[in-house]
Amino acid sequence: MFRDLTRQNRAATHEECIRLLESEKRGVLSVQGDDGYPYGMPMNHWYDADTGCLWFHCGHGGHREDALARCDKVSYCVYDQGWAHPGEWVKHVTSVIVFGRMEIVDDHDEVVRVATALSHKFTDDESYIAREIKAFAHETRLLKLTPEHICGKHVTES
């Protein structure tokens, strides 16, 4: 169902893929948009190691939600900042693509749990997190991506 990488020698291990999903803060979520065009948008994410799912937060309505109502199949691409050998401009980058099904979650307790975990990727200020969640949890919607396939690769930009 899912294609193998063309260059298997560049494949990232499953463990490397998970580490990247845990460490990076954002990626590009792609849905099947209007008139068959792909619709990709940058999103913050939280990888839930207990369930293996990726979580996102958003508001209600809009292009993304309309697309998900038509088709729950999505892909999510994340890549690291890369690294270069001293004195070289060429970057070595690892990327991961997650294919899966996305569902909308409105449960308030889940919103609080996921928003708290996601916020910790950006700040350790507990009072700030609590204030933001109290102020905005009622209008926050979650997107839960249940992976069906995860693959990653190491590339050298040139």
PDB file of C-alpha atoms in Angstrom:
ATOM      1  CA  MET A   1       0.000   0.000   0.000  1.00  0.00           C
ATOM      2  CA  PHE A   2       2.814   2.444   0.827  1.00  0.00           C
ATOM      3  CA  ARG A   3       5.841   2.732  -1.411  1.00  0.00           C
ATOM      4  CA  ASP A   4       9.318   1.776  -0.297  1.00  0.00           C
ATOM      5  CA  LEU A   5      12.042   4.392  -0.453  1.00  0.00           C
ATOM      6  CA  THR A   6      13.853   4.371  -3.769  1.00  0.00           C
ATOM      7  CA  ARG A   7      17.234   4.665  -2.059  1.00  0.00           C
ATOM      8  CA  GLN A   8      17.049   2.266   0.869  1.00  0.00           C
ATOM      9  CA  ASN A   9      20.590   3.145   1.932  1.00  0.00           C
ATOM     10  CA  ARG A  10      19.265   6.581   2.961  1.00  0.00           C
ATOM     11  CA  ALA A  11      16.392   5.238   5.054  1.00  0.00           C
ATOM     12  CA  ALA A  12      16.089   6.400   8.648  1.00  0.00           C
ATOM     13  CA  THR A  13      15.308   3.744  11.230  1.00  0.00           C
ATOM     14  CA  HIS A  14      11.927   3.730  12.944  1.00  0.00           C
ATOM     15  CA  GLU A  15      13.657   4.859  16.142  1.00  0.00           C
ATOM     16  CA  GLU A  16      15.272   7.803  14.315  1.00  0.00           C
ATOM     17  CA  CYS A  17      11.874   8.767  12.909  1.00  0.00           C
ATOM     18  CA  ILE A  18      10.268   8.733  16.355  1.00  0.00           C
ATOM     19  CA  ARG A  19      13.122  10.775  17.870  1.00  0.00           C
ATOM     20  CA  LEU A  20      12.637  13.398  15.161  1.00  0.00           C
ATOM     21  CA  LEU A  21       8.871  13.538  15.759  1.00  0.00           C
ATOM     22  CA  GLU A  22       9.505  13.948  19.487  1.00  0.00           C
ATOM     23  CA  SER A  23      12.189  16.611  19.176  1.00  0.00           C
ATOM     24  CA  GLU A  24      10.973  18.856  16.354  1.00  0.00           C
ATOM     25  CA  LYS A  25       8.221  21.354  17.036  1.00  0.00           C
ATOM     26  CA  ARG A  26       6.578  21.753  13.657  1.00  0.00           C
ATOM     27  CA  GLY A  27       6.026  20.331  10.222  1.00  0.00           C
ATOM     28  CA  VAL A  28       3.665  20.542   7.257  1.00  0.00           C
ATOM     29  CA  LEU A  29       0.275  18.834   7.414  1.00  0.00           C
ATOM     30  CA  SER A  30      -1.203  18.012   4.003  1.00  0.00           C
ATOM     31  CA  VAL A  31      -4.841  17.203   3.326  1.00  0.00           C
ATOM     32  CA  GLN A  32      -6.829  16.666   0.139  1.00  0.00           C
ATOM     33  CA  GLY A  33      -8.011  20.206  -0.527  1.00  0.00           C
ATOM     34  CA  ASP A  34     -10.505  21.804  -2.870  1.00  0.00           C
ATOM     35  CA  ASP A  35     -10.803  20.568  -6.470  1.00  0.00           C
ATOM     36  CA  GLY A  36      -8.262  17.796  -5.853  1.00  0.00           C
ATOM     37  CA  TYR A  37      -5.409  20.160  -5.015  1.00  0.00           C
ATOM     38  CA  PRO A  38      -3.229  19.203  -2.056  1.00  0.00           C
ATOM     39  CA  TYR A  39      -3.473  21.669   0.813  1.00  0.00           C
ATOM     40  CA  GLY A  40      -0.424  21.867   3.054  1.00  0.00           C
ATOM     41  CA  MET A  41      -0.099  24.038   6.117  1.00  0.00           C
ATOM     42  CA  PRO A  42       2.613  24.477   8.762  1.00  0.00           C
ATOM     43  CA  MET A  43       1.514  23.103  12.125  1.00  0.00           C
ATOM     44  CA  ASN A  44       2.911  22.596  15.613  1.00  0.00           C
ATOM     45  CA  HIS A  45       2.634  19.013  16.833  1.00  0.00           C
ATOM     46  CA  TRP A  46       3.057  16.806  19.878  1.00  0.00           C
ATOM     47  CA  TYR A  47       4.013  13.140  19.517  1.00  0.00           C
ATOM     48  CA  ASP A  48       2.295  11.008  22.165  1.00  0.00           C
ATOM     49  CA  ALA A  49       4.752   8.182  22.848  1.00  0.00           C
ATOM     50  CA  ASP A  50       2.121   6.225  24.798  1.00  0.00           C
ATOM     51  CA  THR A  51      -0.248   5.924  21.831  1.00  0.00           C
ATOM     52  CA  GLY A  52       2.038   6.616  18.871  1.00  0.00           C
ATOM     53  CA  CYS A  53      -0.344   9.348  17.699  1.00  0.00           C
ATOM     54  CA  LEU A  54       0.450  12.911  16.690  1.00  0.00           C
ATOM     55  CA  TRP A  55      -1.672  15.722  18.066  1.00  0.00           C
ATOM     56  CA  PHE A  56      -2.326  19.213  16.723  1.00  0.00           C
ATOM     57  CA  HIS A  57      -4.488  22.107  17.900  1.00  0.00           C
ATOM     58  CA  CYS A  58      -6.569  24.490  15.852  1.00  0.00           C
ATOM     59  CA  GLY A  59      -9.705  26.577  15.851  1.00  0.00           C
ATOM     60  CA  HIS A  60     -13.089  25.606  14.486  1.00  0.00           C
ATOM     61  CA  GLY A  61     -13.976  25.606  10.797  1.00  0.00           C
ATOM     62  CA  GLY A  62     -12.014  26.543   7.721  1.00  0.00           C
ATOM     63  CA  HIS A  63     -10.354  24.912   4.730  1.00  0.00           C
ATOM     64  CA  ARG A  64      -8.578  22.190   6.741  1.00  0.00           C
ATOM     65  CA  GLU A  65     -11.735  21.079   8.538  1.00  0.00           C
ATOM     66  CA  ASP A  66     -13.732  21.036   5.297  1.00  0.00           C
ATOM     67  CA  ALA A  67     -11.045  18.872   3.681  1.00  0.00           C
ATOM     68  CA  LEU A  68     -11.005  16.449   6.625  1.00  0.00           C
ATOM     69  CA  ALA A  69     -14.791  16.096   6.417  1.00  0.00           C
ATOM     70  CA  ARG A  70     -14.345  14.850   2.832  1.00  0.00           C
ATOM     71  CA  CYS A  71     -11.317  12.621   3.451  1.00  0.00           C
ATOM     72  CA  ASP A  72      -9.525  11.732   6.677  1.00  0.00           C
ATOM     73  CA  LYS A  73      -6.312  10.577   4.947  1.00  0.00           C
ATOM     74  CA  VAL A  74      -3.401  12.971   5.535  1.00  0.00           C
ATOM     75  CA  SER A  75       0.360  13.171   5.455  1.00  0.00           C
ATOM     76  CA  TYR A  76       2.608  15.099   7.801  1.00  0.00           C
ATOM     77  CA  CYS A  77       6.209  15.972   6.967  1.00  0.00           C
ATOM     78  CA  VAL A  78       8.813  16.965   9.548  1.00  0.00           C
ATOM     79  CA  TYR A  79      12.500  17.652   9.021  1.00  0.00           C
ATOM     80  CA  ASP A  80      15.346  18.703  11.255  1.00  0.00           C
ATOM     81  CA  GLN A  81      17.616  21.745  10.993  1.00  0.00           C
ATOM     82  CA  GLY A  82      20.384  19.653   9.491  1.00  0.00           C
ATOM     83  CA  TRP A  83      24.087  19.807  10.141  1.00  0.00           C
ATOM     84  CA  ALA A  84      27.210  20.508   8.139  1.00  0.00           C
ATOM     85  CA  HIS A  85      30.833  19.502   8.492  1.00  0.00           C
ATOM     86  CA  PRO A  86      33.000  22.451   9.606  1.00  0.00           C
ATOM     87  CA  GLY A  87      33.899  24.580   6.604  1.00  0.00           C
ATOM     88  CA  GLU A  88      31.197  23.064   4.361  1.00  0.00           C
ATOM     89  CA  TRP A  89      27.948  24.669   3.237  1.00  0.00           C
ATOM     90  CA  VAL A  90      26.240  21.378   2.374  1.00  0.00           C
ATOM     91  CA  LYS A  91      23.640  20.350   4.966  1.00  0.00           C
ATOM     92  CA  HIS A  92      22.782  16.800   6.006  1.00  0.00           C
ATOM     93  CA  VAL A  93      19.060  16.651   6.807  1.00  0.00           C
ATOM     94  CA  THR A  94      16.734  13.972   8.157  1.00  0.00           C
ATOM     95  CA  SER A  95      13.052  14.064   7.228  1.00  0.00           C
ATOM     96  CA  VAL A  96      10.053  11.992   8.259  1.00  0.00           C
ATOM     97  CA  ILE A  97       6.678  11.557   6.572  1.00  0.00           C
ATOM     98  CA  VAL A  98       3.728  10.188   8.510  1.00  0.00           C
ATOM     99  CA  PHE A  99       0.766   8.843   6.556  1.00  0.00           C
ATOM    100  CA  GLY A 100      -2.416   8.190   8.463  1.00  0.00           C
ATOM    101  CA  ARG A 101      -5.959   9.072   9.331  1.00  0.00           C
ATOM    102  CA  MET A 102      -6.939  12.223  11.151  1.00  0.00           C
ATOM    103  CA  GLU A 103      -9.903  12.778  13.390  1.00  0.00           C
ATOM    104  CA  ILE A 104     -11.278  15.884  15.062  1.00  0.00           C
ATOM    105  CA  VAL A 105     -11.441  15.715  18.866  1.00  0.00           C
ATOM    106  CA  ASP A 106     -13.484  18.195  20.910  1.00  0.00           C
ATOM    107  CA  ASP A 107     -13.351  16.531  24.348  1.00  0.00           C
ATOM    108  CA  HIS A 108     -12.432  19.231  26.892  1.00  0.00           C
ATOM    109  CA  ASP A 109     -10.279  16.964  29.082  1.00  0.00           C
ATOM    110  CA  GLU A 110      -8.322  15.834  26.025  1.00  0.00           C
ATOM    111  CA  VAL A 111      -7.903  19.452  24.900  1.00  0.00           C
ATOM    112  CA  VAL A 112      -6.386  20.338  28.287  1.00  0.00           C
ATOM    113  CA  ARG A 113      -4.101  17.275  28.321  1.00  0.00           C
ATOM    114  CA  VAL A 114      -2.813  17.719  24.785  1.00  0.00           C
ATOM    115  CA  ALA A 115      -2.552  21.519  24.930  1.00  0.00           C
ATOM    116  CA  THR A 116      -0.480  21.213  28.104  1.00  0.00           C
ATOM    117  CA  ALA A 117       1.871  18.656  26.560  1.00  0.00           C
ATOM    118  CA  LEU A 118       2.193  20.656  23.336  1.00  0.00           C
ATOM    119  CA  SER A 119       2.861  23.867  25.272  1.00  0.00           C
ATOM    120  CA  HIS A 120       5.754  22.205  27.092  1.00  0.00           C
ATOM    121  CA  LYS A 121       7.567  21.943  23.750  1.00  0.00           C
ATOM    122  CA  PHE A 122       7.721  25.753  23.732  1.00  0.00           C
ATOM    123  CA  THR A 123       7.852  26.873  27.375  1.00  0.00           C
ATOM    124  CA  ASP A 124       8.218  25.590  30.927  1.00  0.00           C
ATOM    125  CA  ASP A 125       6.230  28.517  32.323  1.00  0.00           C
ATOM    126  CA  GLU A 126       3.421  26.601  34.061  1.00  0.00           C
ATOM    127  CA  SER A 127       1.469  29.726  35.018  1.00  0.00           C
ATOM    128  CA  TYR A 128       1.500  30.961  31.410  1.00  0.00           C
ATOM    129  CA  ILE A 129       0.343  27.548  30.152  1.00  0.00           C
ATOM    130  CA  ALA A 130      -2.458  27.406  32.734  1.00  0.00           C
ATOM    131  CA  ARG A 131      -3.650  30.942  31.845  1.00  0.00           C
ATOM    132  CA  GLU A 132      -3.671  30.220  28.111  1.00  0.00           C
ATOM    133  CA  ILE A 133      -5.522  26.934  28.511  1.00  0.00           C
ATOM    134  CA  LYS A 134      -8.084  28.496  30.831  1.00  0.00           C
ATOM    135  CA  ALA A 135      -8.648  31.344  28.371  1.00  0.00           C
ATOM    136  CA  PHE A 136      -8.745  29.359  25.128  1.00  0.00           C
ATOM    137  CA  ALA A 137      -9.521  25.665  25.795  1.00  0.00           C
ATOM    138  CA  HIS A 138     -13.231  26.199  25.184  1.00  0.00           C
ATOM    139  CA  GLU A 139     -12.545  27.345  21.608  1.00  0.00           C
ATOM    140  CA  THR A 140      -9.727  24.912  20.868  1.00  0.00           C
ATOM    141  CA  ARG A 141     -10.169  21.849  18.720  1.00  0.00           C
ATOM    142  CA  LEU A 142      -7.718  18.959  18.493  1.00  0.00           C
ATOM    143  CA  LEU A 143      -6.633  16.966  15.486  1.00  0.00           C
ATOM    144  CA  LYS A 144      -5.431  13.433  16.188  1.00  0.00           C
ATOM    145  CA  LEU A 145      -3.291  11.732  13.551  1.00  0.00           C
ATOM    146  CA  THR A 146      -3.186   7.956  13.896  1.00  0.00           C
ATOM    147  CA  PRO A 147      -0.233   6.768  11.807  1.00  0.00           C
ATOM    148  CA  GLU A 148      -0.636   3.980   9.270  1.00  0.00           C
ATOM    149  CA  HIS A 149       2.903   4.349   7.895  1.00  0.00           C
ATOM    150  CA  ILE A 150       5.979   6.271   9.035  1.00  0.00           C
ATOM    151  CA  CYS A 151       9.140   6.561   6.978  1.00  0.00           C
ATOM    152  CA  GLY A 152      12.173   8.769   7.075  1.00  0.00           C
ATOM    153  CA  LYS A 153      15.351   9.400   5.188  1.00  0.00           C
ATOM    154  CA  HIS A 154      18.719  11.081   5.431  1.00  0.00           C
ATOM    155  CA  VAL A 155      19.580  13.422   2.562  1.00  0.00           C
ATOM    156  CA  THR A 156      22.469  15.668   1.688  1.00  0.00           C
ATOM    157  CA  GLU A 157      21.450  18.990   0.186  1.00  0.00           C
ATOM    158  CA  SER A 158      23.462  20.052  -2.808  1.00  0.00           C
TER     159      SER A 158
END
